[in-house]
XYZ file of C-alpha atoms in Angstrom:
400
model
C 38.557 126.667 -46.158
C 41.141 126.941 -43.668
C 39.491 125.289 -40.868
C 40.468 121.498 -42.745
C 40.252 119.453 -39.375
C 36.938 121.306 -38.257
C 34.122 118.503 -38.826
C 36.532 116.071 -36.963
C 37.493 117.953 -33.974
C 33.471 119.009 -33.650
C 32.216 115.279 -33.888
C 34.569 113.821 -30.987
C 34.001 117.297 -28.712
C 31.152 118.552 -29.166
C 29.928 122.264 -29.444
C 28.414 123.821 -26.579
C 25.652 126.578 -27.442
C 24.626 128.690 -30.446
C 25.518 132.166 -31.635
C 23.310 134.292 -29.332
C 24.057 136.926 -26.866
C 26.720 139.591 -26.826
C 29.776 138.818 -29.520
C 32.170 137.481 -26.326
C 29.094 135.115 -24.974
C 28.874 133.588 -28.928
C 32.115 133.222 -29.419
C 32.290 131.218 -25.838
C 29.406 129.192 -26.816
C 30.385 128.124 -29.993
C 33.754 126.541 -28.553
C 34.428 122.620 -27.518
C 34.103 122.308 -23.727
C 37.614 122.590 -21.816
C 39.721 121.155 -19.036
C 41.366 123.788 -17.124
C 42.527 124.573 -13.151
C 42.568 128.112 -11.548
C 44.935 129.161 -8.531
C 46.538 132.387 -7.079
C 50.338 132.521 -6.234
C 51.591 135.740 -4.936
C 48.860 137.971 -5.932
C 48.825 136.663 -9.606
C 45.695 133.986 -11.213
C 46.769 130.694 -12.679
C 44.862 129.132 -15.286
C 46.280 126.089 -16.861
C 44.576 123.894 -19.432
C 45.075 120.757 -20.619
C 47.419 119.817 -23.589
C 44.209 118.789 -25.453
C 44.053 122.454 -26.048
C 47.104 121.896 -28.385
C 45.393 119.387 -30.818
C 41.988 121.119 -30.987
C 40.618 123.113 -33.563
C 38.102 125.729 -33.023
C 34.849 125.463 -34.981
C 35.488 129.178 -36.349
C 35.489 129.559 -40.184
C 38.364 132.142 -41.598
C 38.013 132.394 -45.315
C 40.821 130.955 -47.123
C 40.746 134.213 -49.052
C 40.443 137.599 -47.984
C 37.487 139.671 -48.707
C 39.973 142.932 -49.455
C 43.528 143.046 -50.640
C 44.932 146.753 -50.907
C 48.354 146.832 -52.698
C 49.691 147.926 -56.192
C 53.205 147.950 -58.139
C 51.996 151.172 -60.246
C 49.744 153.814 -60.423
C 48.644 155.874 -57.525
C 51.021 155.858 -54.582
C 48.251 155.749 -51.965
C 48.032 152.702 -52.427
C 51.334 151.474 -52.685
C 52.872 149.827 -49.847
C 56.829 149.257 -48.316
C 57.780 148.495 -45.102
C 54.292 148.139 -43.746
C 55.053 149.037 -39.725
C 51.462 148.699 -38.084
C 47.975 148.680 -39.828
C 45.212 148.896 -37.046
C 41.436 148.504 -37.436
C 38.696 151.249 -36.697
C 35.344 151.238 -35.025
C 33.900 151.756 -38.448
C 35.031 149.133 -40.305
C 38.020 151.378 -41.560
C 41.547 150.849 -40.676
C 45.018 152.779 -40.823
C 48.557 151.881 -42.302
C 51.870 153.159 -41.423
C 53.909 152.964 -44.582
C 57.661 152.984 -43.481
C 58.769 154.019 -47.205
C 56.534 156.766 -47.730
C 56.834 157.540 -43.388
C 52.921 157.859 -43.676
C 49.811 156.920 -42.227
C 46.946 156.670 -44.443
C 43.570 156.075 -43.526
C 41.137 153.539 -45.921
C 37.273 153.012 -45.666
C 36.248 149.740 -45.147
C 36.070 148.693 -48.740
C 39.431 150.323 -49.268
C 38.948 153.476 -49.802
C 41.946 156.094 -49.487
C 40.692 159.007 -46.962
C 43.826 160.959 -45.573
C 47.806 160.277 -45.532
C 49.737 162.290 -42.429
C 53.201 162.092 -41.910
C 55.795 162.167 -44.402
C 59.555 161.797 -44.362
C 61.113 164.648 -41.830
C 62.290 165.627 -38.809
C 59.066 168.195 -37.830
C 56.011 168.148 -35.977
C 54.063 165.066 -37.488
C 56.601 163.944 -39.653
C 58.772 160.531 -39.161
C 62.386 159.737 -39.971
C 61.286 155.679 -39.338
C 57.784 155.390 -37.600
C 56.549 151.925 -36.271
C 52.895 151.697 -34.645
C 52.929 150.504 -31.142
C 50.492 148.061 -30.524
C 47.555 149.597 -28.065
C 44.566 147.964 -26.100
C 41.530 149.529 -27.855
C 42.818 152.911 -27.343
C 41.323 156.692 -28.888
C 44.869 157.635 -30.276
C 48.079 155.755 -31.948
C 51.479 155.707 -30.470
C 54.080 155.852 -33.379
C 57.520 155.510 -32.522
C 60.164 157.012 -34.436
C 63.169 154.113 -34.429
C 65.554 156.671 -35.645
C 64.665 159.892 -33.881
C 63.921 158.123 -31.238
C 60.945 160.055 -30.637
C 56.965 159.304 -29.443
C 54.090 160.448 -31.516
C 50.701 160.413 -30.745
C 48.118 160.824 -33.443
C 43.886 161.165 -32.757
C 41.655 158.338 -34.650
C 41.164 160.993 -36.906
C 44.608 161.882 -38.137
C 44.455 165.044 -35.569
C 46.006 166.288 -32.131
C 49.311 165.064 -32.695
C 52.027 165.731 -30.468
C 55.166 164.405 -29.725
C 57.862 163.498 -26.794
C 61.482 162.527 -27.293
C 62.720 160.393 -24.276
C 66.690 159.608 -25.513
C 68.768 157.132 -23.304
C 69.866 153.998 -23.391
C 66.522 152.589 -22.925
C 65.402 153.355 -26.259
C 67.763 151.941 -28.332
C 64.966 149.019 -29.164
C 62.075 148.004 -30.535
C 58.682 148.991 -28.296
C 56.757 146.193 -28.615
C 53.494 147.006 -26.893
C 51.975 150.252 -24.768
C 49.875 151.198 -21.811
C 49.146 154.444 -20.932
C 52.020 156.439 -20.834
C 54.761 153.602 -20.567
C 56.089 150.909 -23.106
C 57.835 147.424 -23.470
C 61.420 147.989 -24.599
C 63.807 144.955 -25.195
C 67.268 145.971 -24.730
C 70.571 143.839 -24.505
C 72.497 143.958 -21.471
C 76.025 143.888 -21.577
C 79.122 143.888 -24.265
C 78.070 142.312 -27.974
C 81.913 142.295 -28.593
C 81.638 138.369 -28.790
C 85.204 136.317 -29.874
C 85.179 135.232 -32.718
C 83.643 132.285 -33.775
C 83.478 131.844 -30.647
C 79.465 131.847 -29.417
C 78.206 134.405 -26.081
C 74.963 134.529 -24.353
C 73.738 137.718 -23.168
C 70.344 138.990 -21.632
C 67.471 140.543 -23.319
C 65.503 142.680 -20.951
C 62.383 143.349 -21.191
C 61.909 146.475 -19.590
C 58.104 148.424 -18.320
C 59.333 152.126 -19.113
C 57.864 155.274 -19.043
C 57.941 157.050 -22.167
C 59.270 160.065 -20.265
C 62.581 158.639 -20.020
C 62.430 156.365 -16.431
C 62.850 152.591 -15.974
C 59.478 151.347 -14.571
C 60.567 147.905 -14.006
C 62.185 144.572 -15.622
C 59.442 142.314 -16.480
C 61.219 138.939 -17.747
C 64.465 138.165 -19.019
C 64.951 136.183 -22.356
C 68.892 134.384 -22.945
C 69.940 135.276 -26.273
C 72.848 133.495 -28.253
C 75.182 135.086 -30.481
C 78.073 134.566 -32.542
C 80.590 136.502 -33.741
C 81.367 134.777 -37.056
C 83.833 134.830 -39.492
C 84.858 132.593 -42.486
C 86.761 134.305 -45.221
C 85.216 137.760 -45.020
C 84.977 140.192 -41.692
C 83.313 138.910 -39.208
C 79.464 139.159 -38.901
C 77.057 138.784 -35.840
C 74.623 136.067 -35.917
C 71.751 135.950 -33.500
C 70.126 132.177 -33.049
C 66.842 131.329 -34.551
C 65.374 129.524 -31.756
C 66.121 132.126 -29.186
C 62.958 133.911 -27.690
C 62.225 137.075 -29.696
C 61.181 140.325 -28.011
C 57.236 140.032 -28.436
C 54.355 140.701 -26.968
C 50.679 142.374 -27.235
C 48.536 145.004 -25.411
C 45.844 143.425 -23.213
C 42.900 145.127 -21.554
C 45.293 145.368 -17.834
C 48.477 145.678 -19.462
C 51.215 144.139 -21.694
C 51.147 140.665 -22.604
C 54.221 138.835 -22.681
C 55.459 135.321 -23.547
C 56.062 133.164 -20.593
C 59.362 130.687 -22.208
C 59.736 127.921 -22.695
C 56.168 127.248 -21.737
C 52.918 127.593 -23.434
C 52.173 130.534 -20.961
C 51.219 134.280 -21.155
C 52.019 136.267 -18.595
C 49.352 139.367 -18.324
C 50.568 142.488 -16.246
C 48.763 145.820 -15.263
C 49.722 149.180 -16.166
C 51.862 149.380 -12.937
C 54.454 146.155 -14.125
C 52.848 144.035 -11.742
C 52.286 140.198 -12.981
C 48.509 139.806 -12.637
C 47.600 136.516 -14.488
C 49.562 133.340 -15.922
C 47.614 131.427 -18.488
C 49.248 128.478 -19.206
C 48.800 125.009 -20.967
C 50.242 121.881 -19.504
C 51.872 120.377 -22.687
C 56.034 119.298 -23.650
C 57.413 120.910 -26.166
C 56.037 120.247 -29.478
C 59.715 119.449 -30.950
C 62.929 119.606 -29.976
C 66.445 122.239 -31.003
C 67.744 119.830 -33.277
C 63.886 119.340 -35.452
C 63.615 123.082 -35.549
C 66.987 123.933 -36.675
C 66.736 121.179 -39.636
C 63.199 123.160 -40.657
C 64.944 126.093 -39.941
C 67.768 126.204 -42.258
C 66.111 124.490 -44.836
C 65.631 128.239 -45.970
C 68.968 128.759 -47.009
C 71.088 128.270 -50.645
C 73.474 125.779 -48.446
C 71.767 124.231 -45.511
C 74.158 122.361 -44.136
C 76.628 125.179 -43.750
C 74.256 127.570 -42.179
C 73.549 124.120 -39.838
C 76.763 124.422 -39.475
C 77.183 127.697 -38.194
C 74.462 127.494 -35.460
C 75.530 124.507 -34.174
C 78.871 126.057 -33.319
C 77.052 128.701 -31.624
C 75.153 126.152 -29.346
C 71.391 125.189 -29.492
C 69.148 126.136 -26.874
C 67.558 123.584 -24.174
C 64.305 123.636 -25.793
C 62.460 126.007 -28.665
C 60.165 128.939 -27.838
C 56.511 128.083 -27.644
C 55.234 131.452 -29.423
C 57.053 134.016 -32.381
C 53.702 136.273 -32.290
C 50.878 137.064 -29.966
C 47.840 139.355 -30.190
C 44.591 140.433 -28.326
C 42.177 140.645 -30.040
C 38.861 143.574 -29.528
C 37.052 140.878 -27.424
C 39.764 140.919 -25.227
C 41.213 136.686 -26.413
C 44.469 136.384 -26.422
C 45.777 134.629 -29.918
C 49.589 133.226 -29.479
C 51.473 131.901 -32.604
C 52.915 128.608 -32.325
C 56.472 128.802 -32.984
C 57.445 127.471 -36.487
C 60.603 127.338 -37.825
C 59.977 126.835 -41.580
C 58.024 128.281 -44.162
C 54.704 126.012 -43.655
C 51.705 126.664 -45.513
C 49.517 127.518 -42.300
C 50.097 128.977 -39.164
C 48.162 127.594 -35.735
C 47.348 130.271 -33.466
C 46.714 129.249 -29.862
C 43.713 131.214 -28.664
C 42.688 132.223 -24.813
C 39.513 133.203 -24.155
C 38.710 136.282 -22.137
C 39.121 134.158 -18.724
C 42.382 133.480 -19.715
C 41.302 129.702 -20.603
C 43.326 127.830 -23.926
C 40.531 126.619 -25.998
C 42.427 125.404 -28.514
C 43.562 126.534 -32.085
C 42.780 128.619 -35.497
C 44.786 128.042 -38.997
C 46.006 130.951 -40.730
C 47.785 131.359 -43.812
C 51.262 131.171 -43.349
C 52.889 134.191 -44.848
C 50.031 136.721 -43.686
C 51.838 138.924 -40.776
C 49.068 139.248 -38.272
C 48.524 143.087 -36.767
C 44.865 143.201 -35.278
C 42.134 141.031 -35.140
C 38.581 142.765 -34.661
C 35.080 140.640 -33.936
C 34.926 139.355 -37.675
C 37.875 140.194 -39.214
C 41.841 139.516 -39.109
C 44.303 142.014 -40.787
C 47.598 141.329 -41.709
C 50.358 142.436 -43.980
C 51.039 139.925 -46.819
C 53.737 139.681 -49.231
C 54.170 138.183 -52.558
C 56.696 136.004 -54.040
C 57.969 138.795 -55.697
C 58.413 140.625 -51.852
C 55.374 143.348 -53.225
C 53.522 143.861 -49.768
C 49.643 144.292 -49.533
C 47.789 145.115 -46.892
C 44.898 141.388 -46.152
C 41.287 141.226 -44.698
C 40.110 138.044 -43.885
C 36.736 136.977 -42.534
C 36.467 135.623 -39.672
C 33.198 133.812 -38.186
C 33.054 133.022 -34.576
C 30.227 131.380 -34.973
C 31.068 127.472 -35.714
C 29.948 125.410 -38.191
């Protein structure tokens, strides 16, 4: 199982409760108790925990394998699977993939099961030139945004109704990251990428609240990015830094979701842009530039001359906390804890619905989260040979 450190963390803290009650009550009861604080600044809550939440493993069970895998190398296309964009779960147990290859979505039962594709590769009504789900709170329809057309699409639960907008500007030269009502998170670089070469820049990355209609809502935080204009022997070739906050975020029941850095912190806003709730937990940094660059470039052929490279473009002061966050249908907020390398697990920091840290689950490490559901996490997984499935794991909320 996963959950390795389980037995220890429940002997020294306890478990508070039994699986009773509505699914958000169980899941409560089954955690270790908490240290936490709660304030208002300015019209937003702050709830900070303690760092204990950092070295605490819930007493949830995910299996260590899933209980579906949907992928294939031959046969019938339906269920092959490139450039998985999105896969989102339904209220039946079914769930929905957009295929970026094929520009579908297909539709699967709950024990995998192919029901409908829609879409296709075009430039029509219901078609997609490069479609990417945009993450929604529990919502009736799917957003797919088309990163080439630069086009919205939305699509009923049921493959029906769909209709589309196409914005254009500036603004939506990005990647939407999460959705709420009719507006979107866009991160967009502000001024000239033209950096000197070998010579390293830092520019903003807005993240900007805007409606899909083709307005600027609002900036919501601002991210430094590095870059470096490289060159060696060849023509010069942008490099972005590793350890530079990415543009990520979630949809929550108010609003988007979006990583407070360099803190452990999630900043929750309402449809409108405005900062609602800080959820924080009072802990350093778990390890400094210099650690996560060695981890870091331990990926590449030559190590020491990709070291080489980000070092002359500068390190940051300190690493993000998170690379991925999610909320799940209970309304908990899951945050992955940055990690440089290619470890074997991954610890997701999890918030309850309160917006209290009460401490973390283990993942497999390659699995690319999308949507977590009451008893279930699905992800997109790929192989050693880069052939990508489509994961269901288990997951009990119940303890041990």
């Amino acid at each position: 199982m996963i959950d390795s450190r389980v037995a220890r963390t429940v002997a020294v803290l306890g478990v508070l409760g039994t699986f009773t009650g509505c699914a958000d009550d169980s899941a409560r009861a089954s955690l270790p108790s908490a240290e936490y604080s709660e304030r208002d600044s300015a019209g937003a809550r702050i709830v900070t925990a303690s760092g204990d939440a950092l070295s605490t493993f819930l007493p949830w069970v995910v299996d260590s394998v899933p209980d579906l895998e949907l992928g294939a190398v031959d046969g019938d296309p339906r269920f092959q699977f490139h450039r998985i964009r999105g896969i989102v779960g339904l209220s039946d147990g079914g769930f929905i993939v957009v295929d970026g290859a094929s520009r579908e979505l297909r539709w699967f039962t709950a024990s995998g099961g192919h029901v409908r594709s829609v879409g296709g590769s075009g430039q029509g009504p219901g078609e997609f030139m490069d479609p990417l789900l945009v993450p929604r709170y529990l919502a009736d329809s799917l957003l797919i945004y088309d990163r080439m057309r630069r086009a919205f699409t939305w699509v009923a639960a049921d493959g029906s109704g769909v209709r589309s907008h196409s914005p254009g500007g500036p603004l939506f030269n990005g990647t939407p990251t999460t959705s709420a009502g009719g507006r979107a998170v866009f991160g967009s670089v502000s001024g000239s990428t033209s950096c000197p070469e070998n010579a390293p820049c830092e520019l903003p990355l807005a993240l900007r609240w805007v409606d899909v209609a083709g307005a600027a809502a609002d900036t919501l935080m601002i991210h430094p990015i590095r870059m470096l204009r490289y060159t060696q022997s060849g023509p010069p070739v942008l490099v972005t830094g590793p350890l530079d906050q990415k543009n990520v975020g979630a949809a929550g029941p108010a609003g988007p979701v979006l990583p407070g850095d360099p803190r452990f912190e999630l900043r929750q806003f309402d449809a409108d842009g405005r900062l609602v709730s800080i959820l924080r937990v009072d802990a350093p940094p778990r390890m400094t530039p210099d650690d996560a660059l060695d981890a870091y470039v331990q990926r590449a052929p030559d190590p020491r001359e990709l070291r080489g490279v980000y070092e002359l473009m500068g390190l940051p002061e300190t690493v993000p906390a998170f690379q991925a966050i999610r909320v799940d249908h209970l309304g908990w907020y899951w945050a992955e804890l940055f990690r440089p390398g290619e470890d074997a697990t991954a610890e997701w920091l999890v918030f309850d619905a309160d917006g209290r840290a009460r401490g973390i689950v283990e993942l497999p490490g390659r699995l690319e989260v999308h949507d977590i559901g009451e008893a279930y996490i699905l992800g997109r997984w790929t192989n050693d040979l880069d052939v990508e499935s489509v994961r269901r794991y288990p997951l009990d909320r119940r303890g041990t």
